[in-house]
Tab-separated table of C-alpha atoms in Angstrom:
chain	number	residue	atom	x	y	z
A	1043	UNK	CA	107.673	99.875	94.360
A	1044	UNK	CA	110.985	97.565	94.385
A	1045	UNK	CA	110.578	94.381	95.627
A	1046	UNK	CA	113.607	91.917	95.926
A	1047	UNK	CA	112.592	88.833	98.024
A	1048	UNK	CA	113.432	86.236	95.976
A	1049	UNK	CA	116.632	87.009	95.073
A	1050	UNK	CA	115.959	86.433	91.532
A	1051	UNK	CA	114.949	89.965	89.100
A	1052	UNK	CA	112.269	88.068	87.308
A	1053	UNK	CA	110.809	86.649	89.899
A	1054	UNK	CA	110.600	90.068	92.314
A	1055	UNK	CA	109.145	91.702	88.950
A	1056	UNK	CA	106.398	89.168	88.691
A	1057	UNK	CA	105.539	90.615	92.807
A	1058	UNK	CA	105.638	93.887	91.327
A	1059	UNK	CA	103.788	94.248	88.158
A	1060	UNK	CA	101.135	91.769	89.906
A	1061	UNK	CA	98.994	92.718	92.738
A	1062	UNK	CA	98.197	89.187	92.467
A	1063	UNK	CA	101.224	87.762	92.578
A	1064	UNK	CA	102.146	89.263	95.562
A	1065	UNK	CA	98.734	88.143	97.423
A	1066	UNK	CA	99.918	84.334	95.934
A	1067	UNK	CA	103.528	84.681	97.145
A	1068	UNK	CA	102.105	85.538	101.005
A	1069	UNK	CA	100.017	82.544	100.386
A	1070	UNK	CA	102.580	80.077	99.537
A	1071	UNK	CA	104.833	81.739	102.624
A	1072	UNK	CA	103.842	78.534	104.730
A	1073	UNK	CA	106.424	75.513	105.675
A	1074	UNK	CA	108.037	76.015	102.674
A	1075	UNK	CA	111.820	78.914	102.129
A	1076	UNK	CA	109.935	82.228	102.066
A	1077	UNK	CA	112.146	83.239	98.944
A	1078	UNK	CA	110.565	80.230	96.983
A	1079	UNK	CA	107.345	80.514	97.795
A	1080	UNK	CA	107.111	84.570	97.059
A	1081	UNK	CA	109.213	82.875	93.321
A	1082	UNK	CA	106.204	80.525	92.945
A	1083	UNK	CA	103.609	83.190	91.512
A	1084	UNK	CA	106.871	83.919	88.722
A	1085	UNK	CA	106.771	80.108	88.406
A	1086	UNK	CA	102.544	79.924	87.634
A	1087	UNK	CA	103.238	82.647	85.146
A	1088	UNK	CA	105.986	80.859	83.473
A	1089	UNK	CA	103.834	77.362	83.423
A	1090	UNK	CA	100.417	78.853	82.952
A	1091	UNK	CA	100.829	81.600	81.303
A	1092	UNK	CA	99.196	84.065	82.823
A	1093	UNK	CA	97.883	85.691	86.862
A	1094	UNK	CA	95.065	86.972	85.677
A	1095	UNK	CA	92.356	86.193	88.976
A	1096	UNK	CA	89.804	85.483	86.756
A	1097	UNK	CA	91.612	82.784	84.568
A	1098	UNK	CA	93.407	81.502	87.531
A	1099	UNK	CA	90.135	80.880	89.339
A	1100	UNK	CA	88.625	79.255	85.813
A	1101	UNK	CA	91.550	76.797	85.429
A	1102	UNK	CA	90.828	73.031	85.604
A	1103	UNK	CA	91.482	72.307	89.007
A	1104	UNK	CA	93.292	69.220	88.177
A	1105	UNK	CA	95.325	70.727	85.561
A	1106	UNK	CA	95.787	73.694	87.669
A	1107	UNK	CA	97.514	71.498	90.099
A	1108	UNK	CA	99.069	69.401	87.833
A	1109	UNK	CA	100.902	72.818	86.991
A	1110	UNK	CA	101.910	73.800	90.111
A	1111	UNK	CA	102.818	70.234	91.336
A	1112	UNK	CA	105.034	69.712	88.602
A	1113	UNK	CA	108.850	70.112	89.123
A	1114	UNK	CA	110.038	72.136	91.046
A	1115	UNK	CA	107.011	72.145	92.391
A	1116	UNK	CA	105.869	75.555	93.501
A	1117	UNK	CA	104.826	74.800	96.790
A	1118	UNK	CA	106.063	71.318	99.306
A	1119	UNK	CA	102.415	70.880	99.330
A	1120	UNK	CA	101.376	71.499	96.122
A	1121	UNK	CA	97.500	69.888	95.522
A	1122	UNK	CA	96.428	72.148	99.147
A	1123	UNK	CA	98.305	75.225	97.400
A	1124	UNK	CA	96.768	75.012	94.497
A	1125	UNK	CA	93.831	74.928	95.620
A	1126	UNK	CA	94.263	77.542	97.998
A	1127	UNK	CA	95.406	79.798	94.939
A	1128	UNK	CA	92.204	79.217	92.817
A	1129	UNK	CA	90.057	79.875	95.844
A	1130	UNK	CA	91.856	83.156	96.865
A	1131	UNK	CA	91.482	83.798	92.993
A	1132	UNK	CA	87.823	83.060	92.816
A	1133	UNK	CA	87.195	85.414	96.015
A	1134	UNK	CA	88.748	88.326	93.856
A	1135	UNK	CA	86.818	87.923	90.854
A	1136	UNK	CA	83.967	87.376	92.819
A	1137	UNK	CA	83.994	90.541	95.765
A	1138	UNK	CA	86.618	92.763	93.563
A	1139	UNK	CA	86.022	92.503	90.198
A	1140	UNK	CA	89.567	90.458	89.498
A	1141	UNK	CA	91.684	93.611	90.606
A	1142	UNK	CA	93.250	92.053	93.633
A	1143	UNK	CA	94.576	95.207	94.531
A	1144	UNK	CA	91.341	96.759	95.216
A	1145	UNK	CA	91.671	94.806	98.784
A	1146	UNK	CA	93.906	97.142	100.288
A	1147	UNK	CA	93.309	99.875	98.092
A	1148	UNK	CA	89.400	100.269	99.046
A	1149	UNK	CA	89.674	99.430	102.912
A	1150	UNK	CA	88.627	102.138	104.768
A	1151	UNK	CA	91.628	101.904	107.210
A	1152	UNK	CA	93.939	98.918	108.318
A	1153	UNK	CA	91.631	96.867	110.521
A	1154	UNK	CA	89.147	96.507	107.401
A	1155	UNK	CA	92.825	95.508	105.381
A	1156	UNK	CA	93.919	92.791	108.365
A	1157	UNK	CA	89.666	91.834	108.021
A	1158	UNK	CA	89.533	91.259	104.145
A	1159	UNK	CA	92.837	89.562	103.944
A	1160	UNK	CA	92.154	86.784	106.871
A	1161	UNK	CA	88.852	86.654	104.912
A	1162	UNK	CA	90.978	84.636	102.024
A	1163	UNK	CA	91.957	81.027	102.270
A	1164	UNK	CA	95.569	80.271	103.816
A	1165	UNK	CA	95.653	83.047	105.858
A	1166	UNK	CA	95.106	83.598	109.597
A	1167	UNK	CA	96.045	86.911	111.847
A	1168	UNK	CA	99.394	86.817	111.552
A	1169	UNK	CA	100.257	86.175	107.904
A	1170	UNK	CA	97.556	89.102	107.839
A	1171	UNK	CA	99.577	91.349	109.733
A	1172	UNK	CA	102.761	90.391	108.017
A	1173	UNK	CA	101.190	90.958	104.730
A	1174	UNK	CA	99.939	94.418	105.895
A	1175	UNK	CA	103.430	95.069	106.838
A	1176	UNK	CA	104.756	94.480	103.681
A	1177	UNK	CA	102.472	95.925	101.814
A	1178	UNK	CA	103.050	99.286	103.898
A	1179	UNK	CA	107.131	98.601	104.034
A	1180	UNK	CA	107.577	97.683	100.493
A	1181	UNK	CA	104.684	99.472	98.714
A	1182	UNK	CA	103.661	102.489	100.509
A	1183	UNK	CA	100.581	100.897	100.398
A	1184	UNK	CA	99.432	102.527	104.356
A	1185	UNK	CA	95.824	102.545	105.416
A	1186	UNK	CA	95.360	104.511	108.502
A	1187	UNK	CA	96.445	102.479	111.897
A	1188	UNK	CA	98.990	100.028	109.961
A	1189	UNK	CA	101.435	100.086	112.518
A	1190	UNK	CA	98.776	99.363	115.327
A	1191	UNK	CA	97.371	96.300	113.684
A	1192	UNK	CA	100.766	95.374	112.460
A	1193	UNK	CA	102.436	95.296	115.544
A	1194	UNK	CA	106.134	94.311	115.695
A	1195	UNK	CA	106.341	93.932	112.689
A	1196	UNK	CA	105.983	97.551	111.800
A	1197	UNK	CA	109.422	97.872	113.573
A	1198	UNK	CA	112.279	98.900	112.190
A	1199	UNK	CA	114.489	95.260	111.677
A	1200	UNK	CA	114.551	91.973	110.615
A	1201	UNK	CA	111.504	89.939	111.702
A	1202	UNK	CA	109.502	88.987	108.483
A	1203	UNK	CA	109.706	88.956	104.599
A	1204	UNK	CA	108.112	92.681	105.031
A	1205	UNK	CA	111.896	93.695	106.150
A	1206	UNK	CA	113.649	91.269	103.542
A	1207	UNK	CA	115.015	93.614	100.404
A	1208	UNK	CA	118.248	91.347	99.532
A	1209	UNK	CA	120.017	88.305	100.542
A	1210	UNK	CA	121.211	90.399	104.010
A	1211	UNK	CA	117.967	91.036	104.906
A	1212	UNK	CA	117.209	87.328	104.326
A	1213	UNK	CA	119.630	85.919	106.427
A	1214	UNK	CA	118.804	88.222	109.317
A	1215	UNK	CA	115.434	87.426	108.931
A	1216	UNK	CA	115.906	83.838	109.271
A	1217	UNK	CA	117.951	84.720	112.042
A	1218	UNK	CA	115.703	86.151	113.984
A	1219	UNK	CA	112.960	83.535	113.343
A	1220	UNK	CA	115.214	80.729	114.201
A	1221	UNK	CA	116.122	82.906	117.720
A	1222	UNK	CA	112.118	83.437	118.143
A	1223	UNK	CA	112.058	79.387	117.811
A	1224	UNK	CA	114.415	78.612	120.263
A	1225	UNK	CA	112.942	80.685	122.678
A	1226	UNK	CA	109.665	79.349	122.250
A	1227	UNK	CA	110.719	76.138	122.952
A	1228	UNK	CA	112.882	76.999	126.194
């Protein structure tokens, strides 16, 4: 697996060496540059020393917020993120043992994936589809019926960070979100 979203090498090895940190980058991929918010996991590392789910979800909550509020903050809403990142933490420990990767490495085929990841906090249908995407694009991670619940965004092109590999990628991305936009609103 070679991830390059952020555009930074430490940051897009943080996404690979942890399952986590990928899970916490999707998370923080909410009104806020994609490419920062998948760096913000490399960011938590840097400040708290560690991704671990289970010491994550045992932090302080205020100083766990304190951490990711502080500047640059990781997220443009950074108490609600941090938050969100000890609860999706605490749901890992709790229903897989701390090995975040167990979610889409135990689901018995891509619905149950798209199921278990809207389970977690910040993330609805779509960022569940996206992140199935990705997972399959990027990782080869590819339960049965990806593309199904994936949708367009199993498609060859530029229409989420599941397509983004460099700073190309990026720009066509944002490209093509910007078009989607503009269409919505005509």
């Amino acid at each position: 697996m070679a991830i390059h979203i952020t555009g930074d090498d430490h940051a897009d090895r943080v996404l690979e060496d942890s399952p986590f940190a990928l899970l916490t980058g999707m998370l923080l991929d909410q009104q806020f540059p994609m490419e920062r918010a998948f760096a913000g996991p490399a960011t938590v590392l840097e400040r708290f020393g560690s991704l671990d789910p289970a010491e994550v979800a045992a932090a302080d909550p205020e100083q766990f917020a304190g951490i990711v509020a502080e500047p640059p903050a990781v997220h443009r809403f950074p108490g609600s993120m941090a938050g969100k990142i000890q609860d999706v933490a605490r749901i890992v420990v709790a229903e897989y043992d701390g090995d975040t990767a167990r979610l889409w490495n135990e689901a018995s085929d891509a619905r149950e994936l798209v199921r278990r990841i809207t389970a977690l906090p910040g993330f609805g249908e779509q960022k569940a589809r996206i992140f199935v995407a990705l997972l399959a694009k990027q990782c080869g991670v590819r339960p049965e019926g990806w593309e199904a619940v994936t949708g367009d965004y199993a498609l060859e092109g530029h229409r989420s960070v599941a397509d983004v590999v460099d700073a190309d990628s990026l720009a066509r991305v944002r490209a093509f979100k910007k078009e989607k936009k503009a269409a919505a609103k005509a």
